[in-house]
Structure formats: structure tokens, C-alpha cells
Amino acid sequence: MEKVIDESIQGSALDLVSKPENSKKLFIESYGCQMNFSDSEIVASILAETGYNTTKVLEEADLVLVNTCSIRDKAEQTVRKRLETYQVAKRKNPCMKVGVLGCMAERLKSQLLEEEKIVDLVVGPDAYKDLPNLLLEVEAGRDAINVILSKDETYGDIAPVRLDTTGVSAFVSITRGCDNMCTFCVVPFTRGRERSREPQSIMDEIADLWQKGYKEVTLLGQNVDSYLWYGGGLKKDFVKATDLQKATAVSFADLLDRVATAFPKLRVRFTTSNPQDMHSEVLEVIAKHANICKHIHLPIQSGSDRILKLMNRLHTREEYFTLIDNVRRIVPDCAITQDIITGFPTETEEDHADTIDLMKKVRYDFGYMYAYSERPGTLAGRKMEDDVPQEVKLRRLREIVDLQQIHSAERTQAFVGQIVEVLVEKESKRSKAEWAGRNSQNLTTVFPKGHYQVGDFVNVLIHRCTSGTLIGEAVGYGSMQS
């Protein structure tokens, strides 16, 4: 499992259209990956049916929920600091209830109730449907905890409330859990084994989004390429499936093709991919459809075969290069982004040099780079000594980040003088006179507003750029404009 952490949205609180019949206030904020933000939408949808409207004012909330991440120690420390803030608010409003959701809840369980005296309920990522019952327990004066992991897709019948209140882009979860057991990752223990969502429920949700005017969906999962529907159950049990189930199974390539074919004017993204599960069939589907974005997030974690083996990554450096070559051949205009962890236990300067060398050969468009942080409960945390000094980790991280910035600038510069199709998402942060959106390769693009509106597909001639942003002017509507 790979997680993409967007630092700019950490701690975002939902603020949704109120139902006049609801009388209680919910304050819910999220940390971590896109799965957590998607799950917060589901939670808001469930609680909207039990009398809660969202608020962005912490002090007026009847219920405060924080959706948490366990992938890095920094994320957990941030949540603990937020709990201190909630405690201050609860002193002023003693009736306020506070809950911890998500991966941190799953990992720490009752410890949260014992150590963080402010916490009233702890809910794991597969137990959100049980929230109304858990809240009744809290109202009765009891602490409430449910961190049971489900063997089935849990939220296929819940229509999530959308984080994007502009109605442009939405996440659609297609898998939950992960089977890969990377030694640095806590997700298989917090989100359970891998299971896929029934394809028709996915198509129905996307159809509903299209009817509501959404212009882009992101198919979301810990490992989307591993999607496999054969009638339900865990992916690892597919070997026990009947001949009919195997013959009619739906792979990720099948699902992606169905979505793109059924909604040709809807832009489609997906994240996150895992190198050993990204097959040429998926690349052929991307190349076939103009509405599938030309961007693949393809984490490598290390350029060293020795470290990859210690991480239990199920591919080698050379196999990864072969995959990159296939992407460049089949989808030549595809952006490729990465995750890299530096300072993994026993990492040497030679291992680090292998990572630098790999980056120079691939020349990623963008990347998410971290110094290794030992996570309790992982195999690495239990079996491996965190023996790389912090100053060495940070120096190696700085070298990787500096190199990625050079490559990002090169990749962005290549768009200058070209026309790119941009989906207008919001007003530019730097100027109210400009729109901001992303092109197919996921690069933020800004241009003067003119007569265009949020939700329009606009062709933009790129005049200049920064390392991560394209700057240009509109030259007409794009081919995706309906």
C-alpha cells in the first residue's frame, strides 16, 4: 500500500450544506491520505441521517471527530496536539463528545481511551456504520470502541458526502485493505486484508456524480491495480473461486475501461498503484481513452534491491525499470510520480546511491519523500533496529528532495509553448483574477479567468512555469467540454 499525503489539506474540516431538520452540529477534520478524506465523507453521510449538520466552528460542535493516519509518527503527534485543543473547547462545552477515527484508532485502540481522557469513542476504518450505535453508548455515559476489521467491502451502499463543495471532483473508493505486507507499513493491520467493491455499485455512484454535474472522479484504493471482483470476499481467497467466478471476474483494467467508456466526458484518475500489480492491460486502457488522465503514481520506496527485499516489496529494481519502459512506450505523455523512504534500517551510502541513480534514470515528474519513521506494529518496527542516525536520514532526504526538484522543473518546463487541457477547479490562491486547475498530468495550471467558469475544460497555452505550476492563457474550450 502506498499513501499519498497532500500536506496542503491536512486538518481540513468538512463544511457541507445543512439539512434544516437536523439540530446537532458535527465538527470533523481529517489527516493523512486520500482514503481518510474519502472516509470522512462517508462518516458525514451516515451522521447526516442521525441528525448532524457539519460546522467549521469547533466550539459550537456537539460531536467532534478526527480522522487519523498512522503512516508517520508526525501525523500521530499532530492528532495528539489537536486533542489538546479539543480539550480546551470541551471545558467550555462539557456536553461535547470527542471521537478518534481511522488508522490511529485501529492501531492504538483502548490506549486512546485510557491515555487521552478527553476521548469518548474510538472507531476503526471498517466500523463507521456502527457510529449511531456507538454514539448511543456514549450518550449513556459509556466509552465506545469498535475496531473490528471486516472481510467485505463495507461502504458500497453508502453515498458519501463530497469534500469538494464546488461539485467538480470526487473520490470513489473501489478497494479497501492491503495484502502486500510491506515491512514499513501499518495498513494491513489497521485496514485489514484486501477486498474489492462490487463494480455495479461503483458505476452507480459515478453515474450519480455525473448526474449531479461532477467532471472528474478519482478511483481510490490502497492498491487500485489489485482490484478484483469475483462475487465478494477477500482477494487472497480468489484461488478458491469457482470456474464461473474466475471466468466472470472483473479486474482493474476491466473496471477502468467500463468507467471511461460509460462516461466519455468525465475525467478519470486513479491512485495508488503498486509496481508488481501494474500490468500492461491497464496501460493499454489508459492509452485507449482520452478521458483517463495520463498520470500514474508509482511508488518505488528505494532504488536498492537489498532494501526493497527488506521492505518486502515484491519487485526488483530491474522489474521496476521494465515497468517504467512500458509506461513510456504505451502512454508516452504519461506523468510518473513516486514515493521514496530514505534511512530505512541498515540503509548504507551504497543503497542511497542506488536510489539517487534510479531517480536520475526515471526522472519523475513529482514525488513524496520521507525519512523513515518506525511504526509500532509493523514487521520493521518489531524485527529491525532503526539504526540510521537521524542526521544521516535528513541529509539523504535533502539530497533526494533537491534532485526531485531539478527533475520536476525539467518536466514542467517541457510544457512551455504547449496547449494543455485544464479542468477549472477553483480560484487561484495568488490572484482572484485567475482560475486554477490541473491538466491530465496532474500539474496545477493557472490562467486569467475571462468568461470561463469552475467545471469548464479549457485549453491553455503555457507561457511560463515554476517547478510545480504552469502559467498561461486560455485559448478556447477543451475537447472534454460537454
Coordinates of C-alpha atoms in Angstrom, one line a residue, residues 206-389:
I206 CA -20.2 7.5 -10.6
A207 CA -23.5 7.8 -12.6
D208 CA -25.0 9.7 -9.7
L209 CA -21.9 12.0 -9.6
W210 CA -22.2 12.6 -13.3
Q211 CA -25.9 13.5 -13.0
K212 CA -25.0 16.0 -10.3
G213 CA -22.5 17.7 -12.5
Y214 CA -19.2 16.4 -11.4
K215 CA -16.5 16.5 -14.1
E216 CA -13.8 14.2 -12.6
V217 CA -13.6 11.1 -10.4
T218 CA -10.6 9.5 -8.8
L219 CA -10.8 5.8 -8.3
L220 CA -9.3 5.2 -4.9
G221 CA -7.7 2.4 -3.0
Q222 CA -4.7 1.3 -1.1
N223 CA -3.7 -0.6 -4.3
V224 CA -6.1 0.1 -7.1
D225 CA -4.4 -2.1 -9.7
S226 CA -5.0 -5.1 -7.5
Y227 CA -8.8 -4.6 -7.8
L228 CA -10.5 -7.9 -8.4
W229 CA -14.3 -8.6 -8.1
Y230 CA -15.4 -12.2 -8.4
G231 CA -18.6 -12.0 -6.3
G232 CA -17.3 -10.9 -3.0
G233 CA -14.7 -11.9 -0.4
L234 CA -11.1 -11.3 0.1
K235 CA -8.7 -11.2 -2.8
K236 CA -6.5 -13.8 -1.3
D237 CA -9.4 -16.3 -1.5
F238 CA -9.8 -15.9 -5.2
V239 CA -7.9 -19.2 -5.6
K240 CA -10.9 -20.9 -4.1
A241 CA -13.3 -19.3 -6.5
T242 CA -15.5 -21.4 -8.9
D243 CA -14.6 -21.7 -12.6
L244 CA -17.6 -19.4 -13.3
Q245 CA -16.5 -16.8 -10.8
K246 CA -13.0 -16.8 -12.3
A247 CA -14.3 -16.5 -15.8
T248 CA -16.5 -13.6 -15.0
A249 CA -14.1 -11.8 -12.6
V250 CA -13.6 -8.0 -13.1
S251 CA -10.0 -6.8 -13.0
F252 CA -8.9 -3.2 -12.6
A253 CA -8.3 -2.9 -16.3
D254 CA -11.9 -4.1 -16.9
L255 CA -13.3 -1.6 -14.4
L256 CA -11.3 1.3 -15.7
D257 CA -12.4 0.6 -19.2
R258 CA -16.0 0.4 -18.2
V259 CA -15.9 3.7 -16.4
A260 CA -14.1 5.5 -19.2
T261 CA -16.4 4.0 -21.9
A262 CA -19.7 4.8 -20.0
F263 CA -18.7 8.4 -19.2
P264 CA -16.6 9.7 -22.1
K265 CA -16.9 13.3 -20.9
L266 CA -15.9 12.5 -17.3
R267 CA -12.2 12.8 -16.5
V268 CA -10.9 9.7 -14.7
R269 CA -8.0 9.4 -12.3
F270 CA -6.8 6.6 -10.1
T271 CA -4.5 6.2 -7.1
T272 CA -2.5 4.4 -5.8
S273 CA -0.7 1.8 -7.9
N274 CA 1.8 -0.8 -6.8
P275 CA 4.6 -1.8 -9.2
Q276 CA 4.0 -5.5 -9.0
D277 CA 0.3 -5.1 -9.9
M278 CA 0.5 -2.6 -12.6
H279 CA 0.1 -4.6 -15.8
S280 CA 0.2 -3.7 -19.5
E281 CA -3.5 -4.2 -19.8
V282 CA -4.1 -1.2 -17.6
L283 CA -1.6 0.9 -19.6
E284 CA -3.4 -0.1 -22.8
V285 CA -6.7 1.1 -21.3
I286 CA -5.2 4.4 -20.4
A287 CA -3.8 4.9 -23.9
K288 CA -7.2 3.9 -25.4
H289 CA -9.3 6.6 -23.6
A290 CA -8.7 10.3 -23.9
N291 CA -10.7 10.9 -20.7
I292 CA -8.3 8.8 -18.5
C293 CA -5.7 11.1 -17.1
K294 CA -2.1 10.5 -18.1
H295 CA -0.7 10.3 -14.6
I296 CA 0.4 7.2 -12.6
H297 CA 1.6 7.4 -9.0
L298 CA 4.1 4.5 -8.9
P299 CA 5.9 4.3 -5.6
I300 CA 9.3 2.7 -5.5
Q301 CA 10.4 3.4 -1.9
S302 CA 14.1 2.6 -2.6
G303 CA 16.4 2.1 -5.5
S304 CA 18.3 -0.6 -3.8
D305 CA 17.4 -4.3 -4.4
R306 CA 18.7 -5.1 -0.9
I307 CA 16.4 -2.5 0.8
L308 CA 13.5 -3.4 -1.4
K309 CA 13.8 -7.0 -0.2
L310 CA 14.0 -5.9 3.4
M311 CA 10.9 -3.8 2.8
N312 CA 9.1 -6.9 1.4
R313 CA 8.5 -5.0 -1.9
L314 CA 7.5 -7.7 -4.4
H315 CA 9.6 -6.4 -7.3
T316 CA 13.2 -5.7 -8.1
R317 CA 14.9 -2.6 -9.4
E318 CA 15.1 -4.1 -12.9
E319 CA 11.5 -5.1 -12.9
Y320 CA 10.6 -1.6 -12.0
F321 CA 12.7 -0.2 -14.9
T322 CA 10.8 -2.6 -17.2
L323 CA 7.5 -1.2 -16.0
I324 CA 8.7 2.4 -16.5
D325 CA 9.8 1.5 -20.0
N326 CA 6.3 0.0 -20.7
V327 CA 4.6 3.2 -19.4
R328 CA 6.8 5.4 -21.6
R329 CA 6.2 3.2 -24.6
I330 CA 2.4 2.7 -24.3
V331 CA 1.5 6.0 -22.8
P332 CA 4.3 8.3 -23.9
D333 CA 2.9 11.5 -22.4
C334 CA 2.2 10.0 -19.0
A335 CA 3.5 11.7 -15.9
I336 CA 5.0 9.4 -13.3
T337 CA 5.3 10.3 -9.6
Q338 CA 6.9 8.4 -6.7
D339 CA 7.1 7.7 -3.0
I340 CA 10.6 7.2 -1.6
I341 CA 11.6 6.4 2.0
T342 CA 15.2 7.2 3.0
G343 CA 17.0 5.9 6.0
F344 CA 15.3 2.5 6.2
P345 CA 17.0 0.2 8.7
T346 CA 20.6 -0.8 7.6
E347 CA 20.5 1.5 4.6
T348 CA 24.1 2.3 3.5
E349 CA 25.5 5.0 1.4
E350 CA 25.6 2.5 -1.5
D351 CA 21.9 1.8 -1.1
H352 CA 21.3 5.6 -1.0
A353 CA 23.4 6.0 -4.2
D354 CA 21.2 3.3 -5.9
T355 CA 18.1 5.4 -5.1
I356 CA 19.8 8.5 -6.5
D357 CA 20.8 6.6 -9.6
L358 CA 17.2 5.2 -10.1
M359 CA 15.8 8.7 -9.8
K360 CA 18.2 10.0 -12.4
K361 CA 17.2 7.2 -14.8
V362 CA 13.4 7.6 -14.3
R363 CA 13.3 11.4 -13.9
Y364 CA 10.0 11.6 -12.0
D365 CA 7.5 14.4 -12.5
F366 CA 6.9 14.8 -8.8
G367 CA 7.5 12.8 -5.6
Y368 CA 6.6 12.3 -2.0
M369 CA 9.8 11.7 0.0
Y370 CA 10.1 10.9 3.7
A371 CA 12.7 9.9 6.2
Y372 CA 12.0 6.5 7.7
S373 CA 9.8 6.7 10.8
E374 CA 9.4 3.5 12.8
R375 CA 5.8 2.5 13.1
P376 CA 4.8 0.3 16.1
G377 CA 3.1 -2.9 15.0
T378 CA 4.9 -3.2 11.6
L379 CA 7.4 -6.0 10.9
A380 CA 10.2 -3.5 10.6
G381 CA 9.2 -2.0 14.0
R382 CA 9.2 -5.4 15.6
K383 CA 12.2 -7.0 13.9
M384 CA 14.6 -4.3 12.7
E385 CA 16.7 -1.8 14.6
D386 CA 16.1 1.8 13.5
D387 CA 19.9 2.2 13.1
V388 CA 20.4 5.0 10.6
P389 CA 21.2 8.2 12.6

